[in-house]
Amino acid sequence: MEMSALWKLSYGMYAIGTLDGERPTGCIVNTVIQITSDNPVIAISMNKNNYTYDCIKRTGRFSVSILSEKTTQNVIAKLGFSSGRDTDKFDGDIFAWEYMDGLPVVNENSCAHITAEVITMTEMETHYVILARVQDAKVTSDYNPMTYKYYHEVIKGKAPKNAPTYQAPEKITDKETWACQICGYIYEGDLTKEPEDFVCPICKQPKSMFKKQ
Amino acid sequence: MEMSALWKLSYGMYAIGTLDGERPTGCIVNTVIQITSDNPVIAISMNKNNYTYDCIKRTGRFSVSILSEKTTQNVIAKLGFSSGRDTDKFDGDIFAWEYMDGLPVVNENSCAHITAEVITMTEMETHYVILARVQDAKVTSDYNPMTYKYYHEVIKGKAPKNAPTYQAPEKITDKETWACQICGYIYEGDLTKEPEDFVCPICKQPKSMFKKQ
């Protein structure tokens, strides 16, 4: 079996939001699909180890923020590169967010927000497939939705900058930037001016883990 | 609720193949996702009215052909614009196909082929969510997988031809072509030279339903 055949499937990039008690938490997933059109049902797939899954199981509710090609790596790093077990993913000023129907949604250049209520969860070896009824949905911009392919090839820099679809995130085009080599967090400005005990606000790595871009 | 928010979800374009007794049949779907990575499981969503679903229910097996940006509209029209109840979707010479593990797969500029065995089917109002264990998978080309967005905006001509990602299918770039206004089938050459009783090989509409492109 050529496992790489499965890499040809097309996915998007989504921020899932839910509540851990009163604390907002969430994660990044690639798989959100619409199942039925009237009174719509969506399906998402989530790794069992994901703390967000535990919280969705308790609350029975979650939000989906559809990320766009203009969403910065910092949103994905903050929500996707650490666990909600030991970090507050919605703290600080890394990205803009708000509550929609009591659930956290990402405002940072998102395309749309959806809130949904769990119908069933089906367990597979490593993942759960969650079917959920859409409660509310709104369009937040007309930016192009970010595909996983775009994230992989353009945002993570694995494609040349002159690829036809390349469009650098607005915030970092004409400023000096430093990238955390662990989580991808982008620091804007002259990092050398930060004190020696500066740490990455997302993954808490020291200054030495940053490289100038 | 703004239903158009749901249109921002990202999908691919896939040909599903199965057997109706010994007769190959299939359809086009947008939603195939990988659920688990080791001993992989995939999920697909399929409308209940789809004859392919009835056949998958009987055989417990199906194939997925991942279509590419070079897959012609004729493949999608032939598999997606009629029902396997009353047409043989794999007859004629509309597109190239073969058997893989006894199931029909599309060779016409596909990216990859997957065969899978059904684990569970979950019923929603209008659709079934089918979870299936991957039996075999192979890469068939390095073409870009076709996204639903690409199909919608480029292949169906709803985006200008000079959109940055536009790439006309190879077969029709420098020939006279006529498009069936019902199913989108592309006729190559001078249609006026065909006899008056010519009908679209896919949807059986008369010659008068074609427009020169």
Short mmCIF file of C-alpha atoms in Angstrom, two decimals:
data_model
loop_
_atom_site.label_atom_id
_atom_site.label_comp_id
_atom_site.label_asym_id
_atom_site.label_seq_id
_atom_site.Cartn_x
_atom_site.Cartn_y
_atom_site.Cartn_z
CA MET A 1 0.00 0.00 0.00
CA GLU A 2 1.30 3.45 -0.95
CA MET A 3 0.26 5.55 2.04
CA SER A 4 1.24 8.71 0.15
CA ALA A 5 -1.85 8.17 -2.05
CA LEU A 6 -3.89 9.34 0.94
CA TRP A 7 -1.96 12.62 1.08
CA LYS A 8 -3.71 13.58 -2.17
CA LEU A 9 -7.05 14.03 -0.39
CA SER A 10 -8.03 17.72 -0.09
CA TYR A 11 -8.55 19.36 3.30
CA GLY A 12 -9.05 22.78 4.79
CA MET A 13 -7.67 24.46 7.94
CA TYR A 14 -10.05 25.04 10.83
CA ALA A 15 -9.86 26.28 14.41
CA ILE A 16 -12.15 24.34 16.73
CA GLY A 17 -13.30 26.17 19.88
CA THR A 18 -15.05 24.87 22.97
CA LEU A 19 -15.15 25.39 26.74
CA ASP A 20 -13.22 23.73 29.56
CA GLY A 21 -15.60 24.77 32.32
CA GLU A 22 -15.64 28.52 31.78
CA ARG A 23 -12.21 28.59 30.14
CA PRO A 24 -12.16 28.82 26.32
CA THR A 25 -9.96 26.21 24.63
CA GLY A 26 -9.55 24.69 21.18
CA CYS A 27 -7.31 23.20 18.52
CA ILE A 28 -6.60 23.06 14.79
CA VAL A 29 -8.12 20.35 12.57
CA ASN A 30 -8.06 19.68 8.84
CA THR A 31 -11.31 17.80 8.50
CA VAL A 32 -14.67 19.53 8.70
CA ILE A 33 -17.26 18.43 6.13
CA GLN A 34 -20.91 19.20 5.58
CA ILE A 35 -23.09 16.09 5.55
CA THR A 36 -26.68 17.26 5.03
CA SER A 37 -27.80 20.51 3.45
CA ASP A 38 -31.14 21.32 5.07
CA ASN A 39 -30.90 21.72 8.84
CA PRO A 40 -27.21 21.08 8.24
CA VAL A 41 -25.07 18.44 9.93
CA ILE A 42 -21.28 18.62 9.83
CA ALA A 43 -18.66 15.97 10.60
CA ILE A 44 -15.25 16.58 12.11
CA SER A 45 -12.44 14.15 12.88
CA MET A 46 -10.32 14.60 15.99
CA ASN A 47 -7.42 12.72 17.59
CA LYS A 48 -8.33 11.00 20.86
CA ASN A 49 -5.36 12.53 22.64
CA ASN A 50 -6.69 15.97 21.94
CA TYR A 51 -7.79 17.81 25.09
CA THR A 52 -10.37 19.69 23.01
CA TYR A 53 -12.08 16.36 22.40
CA ASP A 54 -12.45 15.78 26.18
CA CYS A 55 -14.03 19.21 26.51
CA ILE A 56 -16.40 18.72 23.57
CA LYS A 57 -17.47 15.40 25.12
CA ARG A 58 -18.35 17.26 28.34
CA THR A 59 -20.04 20.32 26.81
CA GLY A 60 -21.52 18.68 23.69
CA ARG A 61 -20.81 21.87 21.76
CA PHE A 62 -18.04 23.39 19.65
CA SER A 63 -17.34 26.16 17.17
CA VAL A 64 -15.53 26.03 13.84
CA SER A 65 -13.59 29.04 12.55
CA ILE A 66 -12.77 28.58 8.88
CA LEU A 67 -9.25 29.98 8.46
CA SER A 68 -8.24 31.96 5.38
CA GLU A 69 -5.06 32.34 3.35
CA LYS A 70 -4.52 35.55 5.33
CA THR A 71 -4.63 33.82 8.72
CA THR A 72 -1.16 34.10 10.23
CA GLN A 73 0.99 31.19 11.36
CA ASN A 74 0.67 32.55 14.90
CA VAL A 75 -2.99 31.52 15.12
CA ILE A 76 -2.15 28.00 13.98
CA ALA A 77 0.90 27.80 16.27
CA LYS A 78 -0.99 29.05 19.32
CA LEU A 79 -3.96 26.73 18.84
CA GLY A 80 -2.20 23.80 17.22
CA PHE A 81 1.25 23.39 18.77
CA SER A 82 0.44 22.97 22.45
CA SER A 83 -2.19 21.26 24.57
CA GLY A 84 -5.14 22.97 26.21
CA ARG A 85 -4.38 20.74 29.23
CA ASP A 86 -1.55 23.00 30.29
CA THR A 87 -1.89 26.24 28.33
CA ASP A 88 -4.58 28.87 27.90
CA LYS A 89 -4.84 28.98 24.15
CA PHE A 90 -7.05 32.08 24.09
CA ASP A 91 -4.96 34.17 26.50
CA GLY A 92 -2.68 37.08 25.60
CA ASP A 93 -2.90 39.09 22.41
CA ILE A 94 -1.59 36.55 19.90
CA PHE A 95 -4.78 36.76 17.83
CA ALA A 96 -8.21 38.38 17.89
CA TRP A 97 -11.19 36.31 19.00
CA GLU A 98 -14.66 36.69 20.46
CA TYR A 99 -17.57 34.62 21.73
CA MET A 100 -20.34 33.40 19.41
CA ASP A 101 -23.24 31.67 21.15
CA GLY A 102 -20.93 31.34 24.18
CA LEU A 103 -18.14 29.57 22.27
CA PRO A 104 -14.76 31.10 21.31
CA VAL A 105 -14.24 31.87 17.59
CA VAL A 106 -11.14 33.24 15.85
CA ASN A 107 -11.55 36.70 14.29
CA GLU A 108 -7.99 36.89 12.91
CA ASN A 109 -8.68 36.89 9.15
CA SER A 110 -11.18 34.04 9.32
CA CYS A 111 -13.65 33.28 6.50
CA ALA A 112 -16.63 32.12 8.54
CA HIS A 113 -17.79 30.95 11.97
CA ILE A 114 -20.02 27.97 12.73
CA THR A 115 -21.39 26.71 16.05
CA ALA A 116 -22.61 23.13 16.38
CA GLU A 117 -24.12 20.65 18.84
CA VAL A 118 -22.87 17.06 18.98
CA ILE A 119 -25.21 14.30 17.70
CA THR A 120 -22.91 11.23 17.79
CA MET A 121 -19.24 10.37 18.29
CA THR A 122 -17.87 7.27 16.56
CA GLU A 123 -14.62 5.82 17.88
CA MET A 124 -11.88 4.60 15.54
CA GLU A 125 -8.40 3.47 16.66
CA THR A 126 -6.81 6.89 17.07
CA HIS A 127 -9.62 9.32 16.28
CA TYR A 128 -13.26 10.16 16.90
CA VAL A 129 -15.62 11.11 14.10
CA ILE A 130 -18.03 13.68 15.53
CA LEU A 131 -21.36 14.37 13.82
CA ALA A 132 -22.94 17.64 14.92
CA ARG A 133 -25.98 19.77 14.10
CA VAL A 134 -25.16 23.32 13.01
CA GLN A 135 -26.69 25.87 15.39
CA ASP A 136 -25.52 29.06 13.75
CA ALA A 137 -23.22 30.13 10.92
CA LYS A 138 -21.96 33.45 9.63
CA VAL A 139 -19.59 34.67 6.95
CA THR A 140 -16.84 36.90 8.34
CA SER A 141 -14.80 37.82 5.22
CA ASP A 142 -14.45 37.09 1.52
CA TYR A 143 -10.85 35.90 1.84
CA ASN A 144 -9.91 32.59 0.22
CA PRO A 145 -10.32 29.68 2.64
CA MET A 146 -6.95 28.19 3.58
CA THR A 147 -6.48 24.64 2.32
CA TYR A 148 -4.12 22.24 4.06
CA LYS A 149 -2.12 22.15 0.83
CA TYR A 150 -1.72 25.95 0.96
CA TYR A 151 -0.68 25.80 4.61
CA HIS A 152 1.81 23.03 3.92
CA GLU A 153 3.30 24.48 0.75
CA VAL A 154 3.02 28.23 1.20
CA ILE A 155 2.72 29.20 4.86
CA LYS A 156 5.33 26.68 6.00
CA GLY A 157 7.59 27.85 3.21
CA LYS A 158 7.98 24.50 1.52
CA ALA A 159 6.97 26.06 -1.79
CA PRO A 160 8.96 28.88 -3.40
CA LYS A 161 7.75 32.37 -2.61
CA ASN A 162 7.00 32.93 -6.26
CA ALA A 163 4.49 30.08 -6.46
CA PRO A 164 1.46 31.44 -8.33
CA THR A 165 -0.78 31.47 -5.27
CA TYR A 166 1.80 32.91 -2.85
CA GLN A 167 0.54 35.81 -0.84
CA ALA A 168 2.45 36.67 2.32
CA PRO A 169 0.28 37.33 5.38
CA GLU A 170 -0.34 41.09 5.51
CA LYS A 171 1.14 41.70 8.92
CA ILE A 172 4.64 40.47 8.15
CA THR A 173 5.39 41.69 4.65
CA ASP A 174 7.57 44.74 5.33
CA LYS A 175 8.79 44.29 8.89
CA GLU A 176 11.77 42.47 10.34
CA THR A 177 10.52 39.09 11.56
CA TRP A 178 11.94 36.21 13.57
CA ALA A 179 10.46 32.71 13.54
CA CYS A 180 10.44 30.30 16.48
CA GLN A 181 12.00 27.12 15.13
CA ILE A 182 9.84 24.99 17.43
CA CYS A 183 6.29 26.22 16.93
CA GLY A 184 6.58 28.68 14.05
CA TYR A 185 5.52 31.73 16.07
CA ILE A 186 6.47 34.93 14.22
CA TYR A 187 8.01 37.77 16.24
CA GLU A 188 7.76 41.15 14.56
CA GLY A 189 10.57 43.67 15.10
CA ASP A 190 14.14 43.43 16.35
CA LEU A 191 14.29 40.41 18.64
CA THR A 192 17.82 41.25 19.77
CA LYS A 193 16.37 44.17 21.73
CA GLU A 194 14.33 41.80 23.93
CA PRO A 195 15.78 40.87 27.34
CA GLU A 196 17.81 37.65 27.58
CA ASP A 197 15.03 35.85 29.45
CA PHE A 198 12.56 36.44 26.62
CA VAL A 199 10.64 33.26 25.74
CA CYS A 200 8.34 32.35 22.86
CA PRO A 201 4.83 33.36 24.02
CA ILE A 202 3.44 30.15 22.56
CA CYS A 203 5.84 27.28 23.23
CA LYS A 204 7.99 28.98 25.91
CA GLN A 205 11.27 28.23 24.12
CA PRO A 206 14.21 30.63 24.72
CA LYS A 207 15.29 33.46 22.43
CA SER A 208 18.03 31.25 20.99
CA MET A 209 15.40 29.12 19.27
CA PHE A 210 14.43 32.04 17.01
CA LYS A 211 15.88 32.61 13.55
CA LYS A 212 15.69 35.86 11.62
CA GLN A 213 13.61 35.39 8.45
CA MET B 1 -28.08 31.37 9.95
CA GLU B 2 -25.98 32.26 6.91
CA MET B 3 -25.87 28.97 5.01
CA SER B 4 -23.21 30.38 2.68
CA ALA B 5 -20.74 30.16 5.59
CA LEU B 6 -20.74 26.40 4.99
CA TRP B 7 -19.66 26.90 1.37
CA LYS B 8 -16.28 28.02 2.72
CA LEU B 9 -15.40 24.47 3.78
CA SER B 10 -12.73 22.92 1.51
CA TYR B 11 -13.41 19.75 -0.47
CA GLY B 12 -11.86 17.65 -3.19
CA MET B 13 -13.34 15.88 -6.23
CA TYR B 14 -13.49 12.10 -6.17
CA ALA B 15 -14.91 9.32 -8.34
CA ILE B 16 -16.38 6.49 -6.29
CA GLY B 17 -16.47 3.07 -7.96
CA THR B 18 -18.28 -0.12 -6.94
CA LEU B 19 -20.11 -3.08 -8.46
CA ASP B 20 -23.78 -3.64 -9.25
CA GLY B 21 -23.57 -7.41 -9.49
CA GLU B 22 -20.84 -7.75 -12.09
CA ARG B 23 -21.50 -4.35 -13.63
CA PRO B 24 -19.15 -1.51 -12.64
CA THR B 25 -20.90 1.65 -11.47
CA GLY B 26 -20.05 4.78 -9.48
CA CYS B 27 -20.55 8.47 -8.86
CA ILE B 28 -18.80 11.73 -7.98
CA VAL B 29 -18.48 12.92 -4.37
CA ASN B 30 -16.72 15.89 -2.73
CA THR B 31 -16.13 14.40 0.67
CA VAL B 32 -13.47 11.77 1.32
CA ILE B 33 -11.39 12.25 4.46
CA GLN B 34 -8.75 10.18 6.21
CA ILE B 35 -9.65 9.38 9.82
CA THR B 36 -6.82 7.25 11.23
CA SER B 37 -3.25 7.11 9.96
CA ASP B 38 -2.04 3.60 10.82
CA ASN B 39 -4.13 0.87 9.19
CA PRO B 40 -6.01 3.80 7.70
CA VAL B 41 -9.74 4.41 7.85
CA ILE B 42 -11.45 6.88 5.52
CA ALA B 43 -14.89 8.48 5.71
CA ILE B 44 -17.09 9.43 2.78
CA SER B 45 -20.47 11.11 2.69
CA MET B 46 -23.07 10.06 0.12
CA ASN B 47 -26.63 11.09 -0.70
CA LYS B 48 -29.21 8.41 0.10
CA ASN B 49 -30.74 8.69 -3.36
CA ASN B 50 -27.47 7.70 -4.93
CA TYR B 51 -27.63 4.29 -6.62
CA THR B 52 -23.92 3.83 -5.85
CA TYR B 53 -24.85 3.82 -2.17
CA ASP B 54 -27.26 0.89 -2.71
CA CYS B 55 -24.48 -1.03 -4.46
CA ILE B 56 -21.89 -0.25 -1.75
CA LYS B 57 -24.39 -1.46 0.84
CA ARG B 58 -24.65 -4.78 -1.02
CA THR B 59 -20.97 -5.28 -1.82
CA GLY B 60 -19.46 -3.63 1.25
CA ARG B 61 -16.63 -2.32 -0.93
CA PHE B 62 -15.79 0.73 -3.02
CA SER B 63 -12.91 2.50 -4.74
CA VAL B 64 -11.91 6.16 -4.63
CA SER B 65 -10.19 7.78 -7.61
CA ILE B 66 -8.73 11.14 -6.61
CA LEU B 67 -9.33 13.44 -9.58
CA SER B 68 -6.73 15.99 -10.67
CA GLU B 69 -6.85 19.46 -12.18
CA LYS B 70 -6.25 17.73 -15.51
CA THR B 71 -9.30 15.47 -15.22
CA THR B 72 -11.73 16.53 -17.95
CA GLN B 73 -15.32 17.61 -17.40
CA ASN B 74 -16.39 14.51 -19.34
CA VAL B 75 -15.35 12.19 -16.49
CA ILE B 76 -17.36 14.26 -14.01
CA ALA B 77 -20.34 14.54 -16.37
CA LYS B 78 -20.39 10.82 -17.17
CA LEU B 79 -20.13 9.70 -13.53
CA GLY B 80 -21.92 12.58 -11.87
CA PHE B 81 -24.80 13.73 -14.08
CA SER B 82 -26.84 10.55 -14.47
CA SER B 83 -27.88 7.60 -12.32
CA GLY B 84 -26.29 4.16 -12.39
CA ARG B 85 -29.87 2.83 -12.12
CA ASP B 86 -30.44 3.42 -15.82
CA THR B 87 -27.04 4.07 -17.40
CA ASP B 88 -23.79 2.17 -17.63
CA LYS B 89 -21.38 4.77 -16.38
CA PHE B 90 -18.28 2.81 -17.38
CA ASP B 91 -19.38 1.95 -20.93
CA GLY B 92 -18.12 3.55 -24.13
CA ASP B 93 -14.84 5.40 -24.51
CA ILE B 94 -15.64 8.58 -22.58
CA PHE B 95 -12.72 8.05 -20.21
CA ALA B 96 -10.01 5.48 -19.42
CA TRP B 97 -10.54 3.15 -16.46
CA GLU B 98 -9.43 -0.24 -15.17
CA TYR B 99 -10.07 -2.66 -12.33
CA MET B 100 -8.11 -2.45 -9.06
CA ASP B 101 -8.81 -5.29 -6.61
CA GLY B 102 -11.94 -6.01 -8.66
CA LEU B 103 -13.32 -2.46 -8.40
CA PRO B 104 -13.45 0.14 -11.21
CA VAL B 105 -11.03 3.08 -10.93
CA VAL B 106 -10.65 6.09 -13.23
CA ASN B 107 -7.33 6.34 -15.07
CA GLU B 108 -8.12 9.60 -16.87
CA ASN B 109 -5.58 11.96 -15.27
CA SER B 110 -6.28 10.78 -11.73
CA CYS B 111 -3.88 11.45 -8.82
CA ALA B 112 -4.35 8.24 -6.86
CA HIS B 113 -6.54 5.17 -6.38
CA ILE B 114 -7.80 3.75 -3.08
CA THR B 115 -9.89 0.64 -2.40
CA ALA B 116 -11.76 0.28 0.89
CA GLU B 117 -14.05 -2.03 2.85
CA VAL B 118 -17.06 -0.65 4.75
CA ILE B 119 -16.90 -0.67 8.58
CA THR B 120 -20.05 1.32 9.47
CA MET B 121 -22.70 3.46 7.81
CA THR B 122 -24.34 6.22 9.84
CA GLU B 123 -27.65 7.60 8.60
CA MET B 124 -28.41 11.33 8.62
CA GLU B 125 -31.51 12.94 7.06
CA THR B 126 -30.35 12.99 3.44
CA HIS B 127 -26.95 11.30 3.55
CA TYR B 128 -24.99 8.36 4.86
CA VAL B 129 -21.56 8.76 6.44
CA ILE B 130 -19.58 5.65 5.49
CA LEU B 131 -16.49 4.67 7.49
CA ALA B 132 -14.26 2.22 5.63
CA ARG B 133 -10.91 0.48 6.10
CA VAL B 134 -8.40 1.14 3.30
CA GLN B 135 -7.42 -2.11 1.55
CA ASP B 136 -4.99 -0.75 -1.00
CA ALA B 137 -3.77 2.63 -2.25
CA LYS B 138 -1.52 3.77 -5.06
CA VAL B 139 -0.33 7.05 -6.51
CA THR B 140 -1.08 7.35 -10.22
CA SER B 141 0.34 10.79 -11.13
CA ASP B 142 1.88 13.90 -9.64
CA TYR B 143 -0.85 16.20 -10.97
CA ASN B 144 -2.47 18.64 -8.53
CA PRO B 145 -5.55 17.13 -6.89
CA MET B 146 -8.72 18.87 -8.06
CA THR B 147 -10.48 20.79 -5.30
CA TYR B 148 -14.21 21.47 -5.45
CA LYS B 149 -13.34 25.16 -5.55
CA TYR B 150 -11.19 24.59 -8.65
CA TYR B 151 -13.95 22.58 -10.29
CA HIS B 152 -16.53 25.21 -9.47
CA GLU B 153 -14.48 28.24 -10.45
CA VAL B 154 -12.22 27.00 -13.23
CA ILE B 155 -13.63 23.90 -14.91
CA LYS B 156 -17.19 25.19 -14.91
CA GLY B 157 -15.97 28.50 -16.22
CA LYS B 158 -17.38 30.62 -13.45
CA ALA B 159 -13.99 32.26 -12.97
CA PRO B 160 -12.25 34.22 -15.72
CA LYS B 161 -9.84 32.21 -17.83
CA ASN B 162 -6.99 34.37 -16.69
CA ALA B 163 -7.43 33.53 -13.01
CA PRO B 164 -3.96 32.77 -11.61
CA THR B 165 -4.59 29.05 -11.28
CA TYR B 166 -6.33 28.58 -14.63
CA GLN B 167 -5.01 25.65 -16.62
CA ALA B 168 -7.23 24.37 -19.40
CA PRO B 169 -7.52 20.58 -19.58
CA GLU B 170 -4.89 19.37 -22.08
CA LYS B 171 -7.27 17.66 -24.46
CA ILE B 172 -9.31 20.71 -25.36
CA THR B 173 -6.87 23.58 -25.59
CA ASP B 174 -6.41 23.92 -29.35
CA LYS B 175 -9.40 22.12 -30.85
CA GLU B 176 -12.89 23.27 -31.70
CA THR B 177 -15.16 22.18 -28.86
CA TRP B 178 -18.89 22.12 -28.20
CA ALA B 179 -20.38 21.81 -24.70
CA CYS B 180 -23.63 20.06 -23.85
CA GLN B 181 -25.68 22.65 -21.96
CA ILE B 182 -27.32 19.95 -19.86
CA CYS B 183 -24.48 17.82 -18.53
CA GLY B 184 -21.34 19.69 -19.61
CA TYR B 185 -20.03 16.95 -21.90
CA ILE B 186 -17.38 18.34 -24.24
CA TYR B 187 -17.49 17.31 -27.91
CA GLU B 188 -14.20 17.80 -29.74
CA GLY B 189 -14.29 18.76 -33.42
CA ASP B 190 -16.94 20.13 -35.75
CA LEU B 191 -20.30 19.08 -34.32
CA THR B 192 -22.16 20.34 -37.38
CA LYS B 193 -20.71 17.40 -39.32
CA GLU B 194 -22.50 14.89 -37.06
CA PRO B 195 -25.83 13.45 -38.31
CA GLU B 196 -29.01 15.16 -37.19
CA ASP B 197 -29.89 12.31 -34.83
CA PHE B 198 -26.63 12.75 -32.89
CA VAL B 199 -27.23 12.76 -29.12
CA CYS B 200 -25.00 13.58 -26.19
CA PRO B 201 -23.27 10.30 -25.27
CA ILE B 202 -23.81 11.07 -21.59
CA CYS B 203 -27.23 12.63 -21.08
CA LYS B 204 -28.76 11.70 -24.46
CA GLN B 205 -29.84 15.26 -25.26
CA PRO B 206 -30.09 16.26 -28.96
CA LYS B 207 -27.46 18.13 -30.95
CA SER B 208 -29.42 21.38 -30.45
CA MET B 209 -28.47 21.35 -26.78
CA PHE B 210 -24.79 21.89 -27.64
CA LYS B 211 -23.14 25.31 -27.81
CA LYS B 212 -19.81 26.03 -29.50
CA GLN B 213 -17.26 27.15 -26.92
#
